[in-house]
mmCIF file of C-alpha atoms in Angstrom:
data_model
loop_
_atom_site.group_PDB
_atom_site.id
_atom_site.type_symbol
_atom_site.label_atom_id
_atom_site.label_comp_id
_atom_site.label_asym_id
_atom_site.label_seq_id
_atom_site.Cartn_x
_atom_site.Cartn_y
_atom_site.Cartn_z
ATOM 1 C CA ILE A 276 -0.338 22.575 21.046
ATOM 2 C CA LEU A 277 -1.393 22.165 17.453
ATOM 3 C CA ASN A 278 -4.557 19.568 17.166
ATOM 4 C CA VAL A 279 -5.779 17.854 14.446
ATOM 5 C CA GLU A 280 -9.231 16.123 15.019
ATOM 6 C CA GLN A 281 -11.128 13.655 12.691
ATOM 7 C CA SER A 282 -14.515 12.613 13.094
ATOM 8 C CA PRO A 283 -16.091 10.143 13.380
ATOM 9 C CA GLN A 284 -13.526 7.839 14.445
ATOM 10 C CA SER A 285 -14.954 4.659 12.877
ATOM 11 C CA LEU A 286 -18.014 4.261 10.267
ATOM 12 C CA HIS A 287 -19.778 1.203 9.200
ATOM 13 C CA VAL A 288 -21.959 1.664 5.692
ATOM 14 C CA GLN A 289 -23.105 -0.829 3.228
ATOM 15 C CA GLU A 290 -21.774 -0.829 -0.281
ATOM 16 C CA GLY A 291 -23.572 1.700 -2.389
ATOM 17 C CA ASP A 292 -23.761 3.892 0.485
ATOM 18 C CA SER A 293 -22.087 7.570 0.185
ATOM 19 C CA THR A 294 -20.250 8.701 3.311
ATOM 20 C CA ASN A 295 -18.320 11.577 4.515
ATOM 21 C CA PHE A 296 -15.845 12.473 7.272
ATOM 22 C CA THR A 297 -14.193 15.497 8.767
ATOM 23 C CA CYS A 298 -11.050 17.027 9.330
ATOM 24 C CA SER A 299 -10.388 19.947 11.822
ATOM 25 C CA PHE A 300 -7.133 21.865 12.049
ATOM 26 C CA PRO A 301 -5.841 25.221 13.152
ATOM 27 C CA SER A 302 -6.620 27.846 10.899
ATOM 28 C CA SER A 303 -3.518 29.948 11.552
ATOM 29 C CA ASN A 304 -0.104 29.403 9.891
ATOM 30 C CA PHE A 305 -2.200 27.345 7.221
ATOM 31 C CA TYR A 306 0.313 25.514 4.405
ATOM 32 C CA ALA A 307 -1.549 22.388 3.223
ATOM 33 C CA LEU A 308 -3.772 19.574 4.342
ATOM 34 C CA HIS A 309 -3.047 16.369 3.250
ATOM 35 C CA TRP A 310 -5.583 13.285 2.930
ATOM 36 C CA TYR A 311 -4.021 9.849 3.262
ATOM 37 C CA ARG A 312 -5.837 6.445 2.669
ATOM 38 C CA TRP A 313 -4.257 3.398 4.676
ATOM 39 C CA GLU A 314 -5.343 -0.068 3.918
ATOM 40 C CA THR A 315 -4.475 -3.018 6.250
ATOM 41 C CA ALA A 316 -1.162 -4.412 5.265
ATOM 42 C CA LYS A 317 -0.103 -1.734 3.061
ATOM 43 C CA SER A 318 1.817 1.905 2.954
ATOM 44 C CA PRO A 319 -0.404 4.969 3.781
ATOM 45 C CA GLU A 320 -0.925 6.252 0.136
ATOM 46 C CA ALA A 321 -1.551 9.929 -0.753
ATOM 47 C CA LEU A 322 -5.022 10.770 -1.716
ATOM 48 C CA PHE A 323 -4.995 14.761 -1.712
ATOM 49 C CA VAL A 324 -2.772 17.673 -0.876
ATOM 50 C CA MET A 325 -4.821 20.729 -0.517
ATOM 51 C CA THR A 326 -3.297 24.287 -0.329
ATOM 52 C CA LEU A 327 -6.130 26.856 -1.189
ATOM 53 C CA ASN A 328 -9.042 27.864 0.711
ATOM 54 C CA GLY A 329 -12.077 26.779 -1.324
ATOM 55 C CA ASP A 330 -10.053 23.890 -3.146
ATOM 56 C CA GLU A 331 -11.959 20.909 -4.021
ATOM 57 C CA LYS A 332 -10.158 17.868 -5.325
ATOM 58 C CA LYS A 333 -11.495 14.741 -6.835
ATOM 59 C CA LYS A 334 -10.300 11.406 -7.897
ATOM 60 C CA GLY A 335 -12.852 8.915 -8.932
ATOM 61 C CA ARG A 336 -15.541 8.468 -6.415
ATOM 62 C CA ILE A 337 -13.545 10.302 -3.651
ATOM 63 C CA SER A 338 -13.535 14.240 -3.637
ATOM 64 C CA ALA A 339 -12.194 16.433 -0.653
ATOM 65 C CA THR A 340 -13.013 20.197 0.268
ATOM 66 C CA LEU A 341 -11.234 22.700 2.036
ATOM 67 C CA ASN A 342 -11.906 25.718 4.225
ATOM 68 C CA THR A 343 -8.705 27.169 5.792
ATOM 69 C CA LYS A 344 -10.462 30.265 7.260
ATOM 70 C CA GLU A 345 -12.638 28.121 9.196
ATOM 71 C CA GLY A 346 -9.846 25.056 9.701
ATOM 72 C CA TYR A 347 -11.814 22.164 8.460
ATOM 73 C CA SER A 348 -11.778 19.735 5.610
ATOM 74 C CA TYR A 349 -14.378 17.192 4.301
ATOM 75 C CA LEU A 350 -13.667 13.844 2.478
ATOM 76 C CA TYR A 351 -16.756 12.406 0.533
ATOM 77 C CA ILE A 352 -16.932 8.875 -1.097
ATOM 78 C CA LYS A 353 -19.603 8.412 -3.283
ATOM 79 C CA GLY A 354 -21.109 4.957 -3.739
ATOM 80 C CA SER A 355 -18.984 3.034 -1.289
ATOM 81 C CA GLN A 356 -17.325 -0.131 -2.280
ATOM 82 C CA PRO A 357 -15.739 -3.007 -0.066
ATOM 83 C CA GLU A 358 -12.344 -1.773 -1.418
ATOM 84 C CA ASP A 359 -12.757 1.466 0.047
ATOM 85 C CA SER A 360 -12.518 -0.170 3.222
ATOM 86 C CA ALA A 361 -9.403 1.705 4.942
ATOM 87 C CA THR A 362 -8.316 4.094 7.617
ATOM 88 C CA TYR A 363 -8.549 7.850 6.131
ATOM 89 C CA LEU A 364 -5.742 10.172 7.753
ATOM 90 C CA CYS A 365 -5.756 13.750 7.655
ATOM 91 C CA ALA A 366 -2.654 15.625 8.241
ATOM 92 C CA TYR A 367 -1.992 19.489 8.634
ATOM 93 C CA TYR A 368 1.114 21.169 7.646
ATOM 94 C CA GLY A 369 1.760 24.745 9.428
ATOM 95 C CA GLY A 370 4.820 25.524 7.793
ATOM 96 C CA SER A 371 6.708 27.098 10.742
ATOM 97 C CA GLN A 372 6.499 23.995 12.573
ATOM 98 C CA GLY A 373 7.983 21.930 9.702
ATOM 99 C CA ASN A 374 6.428 18.495 9.887
ATOM 100 C CA LEU A 375 2.920 16.936 9.268
ATOM 101 C CA ILE A 376 0.596 16.711 12.359
ATOM 102 C CA PHE A 377 -1.667 13.878 11.901
ATOM 103 C CA GLY A 378 -5.494 12.814 12.878
ATOM 104 C CA LYS A 379 -6.006 9.814 14.374
ATOM 105 C CA GLY A 380 -7.716 8.822 11.287
ATOM 106 C CA THR A 381 -11.258 7.314 10.417
ATOM 107 C CA LYS A 382 -11.470 3.661 10.195
ATOM 108 C CA LEU A 383 -14.092 3.013 7.196
ATOM 109 C CA SER A 384 -15.615 -0.402 6.987
ATOM 110 C CA VAL A 385 -17.908 -1.028 3.938
ATOM 111 C CA LYS A 386 -19.980 -4.142 3.857
ATOM 112 C CA PRO A 387 -21.045 -5.904 0.768
ATOM 113 C CA ASP B 7 7.553 5.531 -8.515
ATOM 114 C CA VAL B 8 8.642 6.435 -5.012
ATOM 115 C CA LYS B 9 9.766 3.466 -3.068
ATOM 116 C CA VAL B 10 10.279 3.473 0.905
ATOM 117 C CA THR B 11 11.404 0.118 2.006
ATOM 118 C CA GLN B 12 11.381 -0.969 5.814
ATOM 119 C CA SER B 13 13.765 -3.986 6.642
ATOM 120 C CA SER B 14 11.079 -6.195 8.320
ATOM 121 C CA ARG B 15 7.252 -6.519 8.337
ATOM 122 C CA TYR B 16 7.084 -8.284 11.367
ATOM 123 C CA LEU B 17 9.786 -8.326 14.434
ATOM 124 C CA VAL B 18 9.498 -10.182 17.825
ATOM 125 C CA LYS B 19 12.288 -9.038 20.572
ATOM 126 C CA ARG B 20 12.701 -9.542 24.231
ATOM 127 C CA THR B 21 12.577 -6.593 26.740
ATOM 128 C CA GLY B 22 16.314 -5.324 27.022
ATOM 129 C CA GLU B 23 17.458 -6.145 23.516
ATOM 130 C CA LYS B 24 18.854 -3.625 21.056
ATOM 131 C CA VAL B 25 16.580 -3.297 18.277
ATOM 132 C CA PHE B 26 17.190 -1.838 14.685
ATOM 133 C CA LEU B 27 14.468 -0.700 12.188
ATOM 134 C CA GLU B 28 16.082 0.151 8.863
ATOM 135 C CA CYS B 29 14.028 2.342 6.192
ATOM 136 C CA VAL B 30 15.564 3.116 2.710
ATOM 137 C CA GLN B 31 14.016 5.256 -0.038
ATOM 138 C CA ASP B 32 15.330 5.312 -3.642
ATOM 139 C CA MET B 33 14.259 8.821 -4.753
ATOM 140 C CA ASP B 34 17.007 10.903 -3.338
ATOM 141 C CA HIS B 35 14.477 12.665 -0.595
ATOM 142 C CA GLU B 36 16.369 14.996 1.858
ATOM 143 C CA ASN B 37 13.785 14.427 4.883
ATOM 144 C CA MET B 38 12.992 11.068 6.424
ATOM 145 C CA PHE B 39 10.588 10.536 9.476
ATOM 146 C CA TRP B 40 10.042 7.599 11.791
ATOM 147 C CA TYR B 41 6.517 7.424 13.355
ATOM 148 C CA ARG B 42 4.763 4.872 15.467
ATOM 149 C CA GLN B 43 1.126 4.077 15.246
ATOM 150 C CA ASP B 44 -1.084 2.932 18.107
ATOM 151 C CA PRO B 45 -4.935 2.344 18.217
ATOM 152 C CA GLY B 46 -6.440 5.421 19.434
ATOM 153 C CA LEU B 47 -3.385 7.579 19.412
ATOM 154 C CA GLY B 48 -2.831 8.157 15.654
ATOM 155 C CA LEU B 49 0.566 8.562 14.082
ATOM 156 C CA ARG B 50 3.081 10.168 16.174
ATOM 157 C CA LEU B 51 6.494 11.647 15.186
ATOM 158 C CA ILE B 52 9.558 9.721 17.070
ATOM 159 C CA TYR B 53 12.456 11.492 14.937
ATOM 160 C CA PHE B 54 13.171 13.131 11.860
ATOM 161 C CA SER B 55 16.178 14.086 9.758
ATOM 162 C CA TYR B 56 16.646 16.636 7.156
ATOM 163 C CA ASP B 57 19.961 15.483 5.822
ATOM 164 C CA VAL B 58 22.945 13.082 6.306
ATOM 165 C CA LYS B 59 24.202 13.020 9.850
ATOM 166 C CA MET B 60 21.299 15.636 10.899
ATOM 167 C CA LYS B 61 18.500 14.461 13.151
ATOM 168 C CA GLU B 62 15.993 16.334 15.383
ATOM 169 C CA LYS B 63 13.662 14.906 17.979
ATOM 170 C CA GLY B 64 9.940 14.548 17.074
ATOM 171 C CA ASP B 65 7.171 14.424 19.764
ATOM 172 C CA ILE B 66 8.236 11.176 21.369
ATOM 173 C CA PRO B 67 11.845 10.632 21.302
ATOM 174 C CA GLU B 68 12.435 9.126 24.642
ATOM 175 C CA GLY B 69 13.668 5.668 24.660
ATOM 176 C CA TYR B 70 14.685 5.878 20.588
ATOM 177 C CA SER B 71 17.959 6.915 18.902
ATOM 178 C CA VAL B 72 18.453 7.293 15.152
ATOM 179 C CA SER B 73 21.388 7.282 12.590
ATOM 180 C CA ARG B 74 21.475 8.758 9.122
ATOM 181 C CA GLU B 75 24.868 7.948 7.517
ATOM 182 C CA LYS B 76 23.704 7.788 4.042
ATOM 183 C CA LYS B 77 20.988 9.745 2.352
ATOM 184 C CA GLU B 78 19.013 6.800 1.362
ATOM 185 C CA ARG B 79 18.971 5.060 4.805
ATOM 186 C CA PHE B 80 17.392 6.215 8.274
ATOM 187 C CA SER B 81 17.541 3.722 11.055
ATOM 188 C CA LEU B 82 15.525 3.723 14.248
ATOM 189 C CA ILE B 83 17.326 2.217 17.241
ATOM 190 C CA LEU B 84 15.801 1.023 20.521
ATOM 191 C CA GLU B 85 18.548 0.954 22.691
ATOM 192 C CA SER B 86 16.957 -1.223 25.411
ATOM 193 C CA ALA B 87 13.466 -2.651 24.070
ATOM 194 C CA SER B 88 10.600 -2.310 26.675
ATOM 195 C CA THR B 89 7.025 -3.677 26.213
ATOM 196 C CA ASN B 90 5.741 -0.188 25.936
ATOM 197 C CA GLN B 91 7.675 -0.019 22.695
ATOM 198 C CA THR B 92 5.105 -2.805 21.258
ATOM 199 C CA SER B 93 3.865 -0.728 18.017
ATOM 200 C CA MET B 94 3.617 -0.273 14.340
ATOM 201 C CA TYR B 95 6.403 1.737 13.203
ATOM 202 C CA LEU B 96 6.208 3.677 9.919
ATOM 203 C CA CYS B 97 8.973 5.198 7.680
ATOM 204 C CA ALA B 98 8.370 8.140 5.317
ATOM 205 C CA SER B 99 10.415 10.510 3.249
ATOM 206 C CA ARG B 100 9.694 13.667 1.440
ATOM 207 C CA THR B 101 11.923 16.099 -0.797
ATOM 208 C CA GLY B 102 12.672 19.395 0.403
ATOM 209 C CA GLN B 103 10.344 21.101 -2.025
ATOM 210 C CA SER B 104 7.244 19.238 -1.314
ATOM 211 C CA TYR B 105 4.643 18.595 1.549
ATOM 212 C CA GLU B 106 3.947 15.052 0.172
ATOM 213 C CA GLN B 107 4.946 12.163 2.415
ATOM 214 C CA TYR B 108 5.897 8.927 0.970
ATOM 215 C CA PHE B 109 5.258 6.021 3.617
ATOM 216 C CA GLY B 110 6.943 2.541 3.884
ATOM 217 C CA PRO B 111 4.774 -0.412 4.614
ATOM 218 C CA GLY B 112 5.434 -0.672 8.278
ATOM 219 C CA THR B 113 7.112 -2.810 10.886
ATOM 220 C CA ARG B 114 5.099 -4.101 13.434
ATOM 221 C CA LEU B 115 7.163 -4.856 16.476
ATOM 222 C CA THR B 116 6.360 -6.831 19.507
ATOM 223 C CA VAL B 117 8.604 -6.806 22.342
ATOM 224 C CA THR B 118 7.874 -9.384 25.083
#
């Protein structure tokens, strides 16, 4: 059974704090790792699709790294803002299996 | 912009009723998916479809069926709704060439 783990489950930070969370996934048969942001009452929105070991992607204050050999990815948010409050999902695509396998998400709350 | 729409944002049904959840995408995507999301369990795949009239069971297909008569539309059917099917239902689509999935806004179904 393929498992994708995310930690922590939830996180409460103050505005301006930097934060990071982890996604671990199977290191075999790796094709891609996705990060999504899911705000309340909205559709999950794709942040990054990462395919290469050592990949680092950035979108504004949010960045992500990927280690396919050891099977983990980190998502970093620099200087968190209240609008960053959302659930962050990672999803592993193993190719042979054909579908995304989602972690349970990390729920981030940023207090003004 | 890819758009995935779902027929209802909120739905309340009685136990035993037949329930239809509709999903439409406007980008000619081959692949469409139905997930449910429950607290502490993450996104779980119910059914998916690679093409018109094709369907495949996901991880939790029991109590559900699907229909894909047209490429843009993928329906999830609860033949006889039960209280344990109270959940948030998300539809998604993607092309056959890309890993990235696009999600609808979700339908929060309550079965009483």
